[in-house]
Coordinates of C-alpha atoms in Angstrom, one line a residue:
X1 CA -34.9 -42.3 50.1
X2 CA -32.1 -39.9 50.9
X3 CA -29.6 -41.7 48.8
X4 CA -31.9 -41.3 45.6
X5 CA -32.1 -37.5 46.4
X6 CA -28.3 -37.1 46.6
X7 CA -27.6 -39.1 43.5
X8 CA -30.1 -37.1 41.6
X9 CA -28.6 -33.8 42.8
X10 CA -24.9 -34.9 42.0
X11 CA -26.0 -36.1 38.4
X12 CA -27.7 -32.9 37.7
X13 CA -24.7 -30.8 38.8
X14 CA -22.2 -33.0 36.8
X15 CA -24.4 -32.7 33.7
X16 CA -24.3 -29.0 33.7
X17 CA -20.5 -28.7 33.8
X18 CA -18.0 -31.4 33.0
X19 CA -15.2 -29.5 34.9
X20 CA -14.7 -28.8 38.7
X21 CA -12.5 -25.7 38.7
X22 CA -10.9 -25.3 42.1
X23 CA -8.1 -22.9 41.1
X24 CA -7.0 -20.5 38.4
X25 CA -8.1 -21.3 34.9
X26 CA -5.5 -21.1 32.0
X27 CA -6.3 -18.4 29.4
X28 CA -4.7 -17.4 26.2
X29 CA -2.0 -14.9 26.4
X30 CA -3.2 -11.5 25.0
X31 CA -1.7 -9.9 21.9
X32 CA 1.6 -8.4 22.6
X33 CA 2.6 -11.2 24.9
X34 CA 3.7 -14.9 24.6
X35 CA 4.3 -17.9 26.8
X36 CA 6.9 -20.5 25.7
X37 CA 7.3 -22.4 28.9
X38 CA 5.0 -25.4 29.7
X39 CA 3.3 -24.9 33.0
X40 CA 4.0 -21.1 33.1
X41 CA 1.5 -19.2 35.0
X42 CA 2.3 -15.8 33.3
X43 CA 2.6 -14.3 29.8
X44 CA 5.8 -12.5 28.9
X45 CA 5.4 -9.0 27.3
X46 CA 7.1 -8.6 23.8
X47 CA 10.1 -6.4 23.7
X48 CA 9.6 -2.5 23.2
X49 CA 7.7 -1.5 20.1
X50 CA 6.9 -5.1 19.0
X51 CA 3.9 -7.2 19.3
X52 CA 2.3 -10.6 18.5
X53 CA -0.4 -10.7 15.8
X54 CA -2.7 -13.2 17.6
X55 CA -3.6 -14.2 21.1
X56 CA -2.1 -17.3 22.5
X57 CA 1.4 -16.9 20.9
X58 CA 3.6 -19.8 22.1
X59 CA 7.0 -18.4 21.0
X60 CA 9.1 -15.3 21.5
X61 CA 9.9 -15.2 17.8
X62 CA 6.4 -14.3 17.2
X63 CA 7.1 -10.9 18.8
X64 CA 7.4 -8.8 15.5
X65 CA 8.1 -5.2 14.6
X66 CA 5.0 -3.4 13.3
X67 CA 4.7 -1.2 10.2
X68 CA 7.0 1.9 10.5
X69 CA 9.5 0.0 12.8
X70 CA 12.4 -2.4 12.1
X71 CA 14.6 -4.9 13.9
X72 CA 15.1 -8.6 14.3
X73 CA 12.2 -10.6 15.7
X74 CA 12.0 -10.7 19.6
X75 CA 14.1 -7.6 19.9
X76 CA 13.2 -4.0 20.7
X77 CA 12.2 -2.4 17.4
X78 CA 13.4 1.1 16.2
X79 CA 11.3 3.6 14.2
X80 CA 12.2 3.8 10.5
X81 CA 14.5 6.9 10.2
X82 CA 13.5 10.0 8.4
X83 CA 13.4 9.4 4.7
X84 CA 12.4 5.8 5.0
X85 CA 9.1 3.9 5.6
X86 CA 8.0 0.2 6.2
X87 CA 4.5 -0.9 5.3
X88 CA 4.8 -4.6 6.6
X89 CA 5.1 -6.4 9.9
X90 CA 8.3 -8.3 10.7
X91 CA 12.0 -7.9 10.4
X92 CA 12.1 -6.2 6.9
X93 CA 14.2 -3.3 6.4
X94 CA 12.8 0.3 6.0
X95 CA 12.6 1.3 2.4
X96 CA 14.1 4.6 1.2
X97 CA 11.9 7.2 -0.2
X98 CA 12.2 8.1 -3.9
X99 CA 14.8 10.7 -5.0
X100 CA 14.5 14.1 -3.4
X101 CA 11.7 13.0 -0.9
X102 CA 11.8 12.5 2.8
X103 CA 9.4 11.7 5.5
X104 CA 8.1 14.5 8.0
X105 CA 8.6 12.0 10.9
X106 CA 10.4 8.9 11.9
X107 CA 8.3 5.6 11.9
X108 CA 6.6 6.3 8.5
X109 CA 4.5 3.4 7.3
X110 CA 3.7 4.2 3.6
X111 CA 5.4 5.6 0.5
X112 CA 2.7 8.1 0.3
X113 CA 4.2 9.8 3.6
X114 CA 7.2 10.6 1.5
X115 CA 7.1 14.4 0.5
X116 CA 9.4 16.7 -1.6
X117 CA 12.4 18.1 0.0
X118 CA 12.5 22.0 0.5
X119 CA 13.5 23.5 -2.8
X120 CA 11.8 21.0 -4.9
X121 CA 8.3 20.7 -6.2
X122 CA 6.3 17.7 -7.2
X123 CA 5.6 17.4 -10.9
X124 CA 3.9 14.8 -13.2
X125 CA 6.2 13.7 -16.0
X126 CA 4.4 12.0 -18.9
X127 CA 6.5 9.5 -20.6
X128 CA 8.9 6.8 -19.4
X129 CA 11.3 9.0 -17.5
X130 CA 12.1 12.6 -16.9
X131 CA 14.4 13.1 -20.0
X132 CA 11.7 12.3 -22.5
X133 CA 8.6 13.6 -20.7
X134 CA 6.8 16.8 -20.3
X135 CA 7.0 18.2 -16.8
X136 CA 3.6 19.4 -15.4
X137 CA 3.2 20.8 -11.9
X138 CA 0.9 18.4 -9.9
X139 CA -0.8 21.5 -8.1
X140 CA -1.8 22.7 -11.6
X141 CA -3.2 19.5 -13.1
X142 CA -6.8 19.3 -14.1
X143 CA -8.9 16.2 -14.4
X144 CA -8.1 15.7 -18.1
X145 CA -4.3 15.8 -17.6
X146 CA -3.7 19.3 -18.9
X147 CA -1.6 22.0 -16.9
X148 CA -3.8 24.9 -16.5
X149 CA -0.5 27.0 -16.2
X150 CA 0.7 26.8 -19.8
X151 CA -1.7 24.5 -21.6
X152 CA 0.6 21.7 -21.9
X153 CA -1.0 18.3 -22.5
X154 CA 0.3 16.1 -19.8
X155 CA -1.8 13.0 -20.8
X156 CA 0.7 12.4 -23.6
X157 CA 4.2 13.4 -24.4
X158 CA 6.3 12.4 -27.5
X159 CA 3.5 10.0 -28.4
X160 CA 3.7 8.2 -24.9
X161 CA 0.7 7.7 -22.9
X162 CA 0.7 9.3 -19.4
X163 CA 0.2 5.9 -17.8
X164 CA 3.9 5.4 -18.5
X165 CA 4.7 8.6 -16.5
X166 CA 4.7 9.3 -12.9
X167 CA 5.3 12.0 -10.1
X168 CA 8.7 13.2 -9.4
X169 CA 10.2 15.9 -7.2
X170 CA 12.3 18.4 -9.3
X171 CA 14.3 21.4 -8.2
X172 CA 12.4 24.6 -8.0
X173 CA 13.7 27.6 -9.9
X174 CA 16.7 29.0 -8.0
X175 CA 17.5 25.6 -6.5
X176 CA 19.8 22.8 -7.7
X177 CA 21.4 19.6 -6.6
X178 CA 24.4 20.1 -4.5

């Protein structure tokens, strides 16, 4: 009678869990770490200013530079210098801001962070480029594409629709290119 009770208790405990954990259980390495050694008990942190994108990364080469930082995979990443930005993860180079623009800080992520240098102002130029377009200060633009300052129609210039234009930084009065 005692043997039947012990077999029923062992079968009920074995049916509730197929594992008998007696020590540490392996877990996935968290984001920002990796483990590339079979049997390793620890996850290795990625180098400075880099991270993995997923949990459980099995290789050091999955430590990538985040947006705003650059460098080879699995090395410390450096912030993009002033006047540049980087919107993607990985080893890509930082991209330069357009003419007469810079960033207010290192590590910029988007082109939208590029602002006009001191002594220049942002204008909308309707047309394909600055030589054929009509300059309209962006601060004076209305919803219909007309500059309030002088009534210039900025939606068309020389018969060219403003969709061919763009925003540019041009020198302010009293300023020039050195």
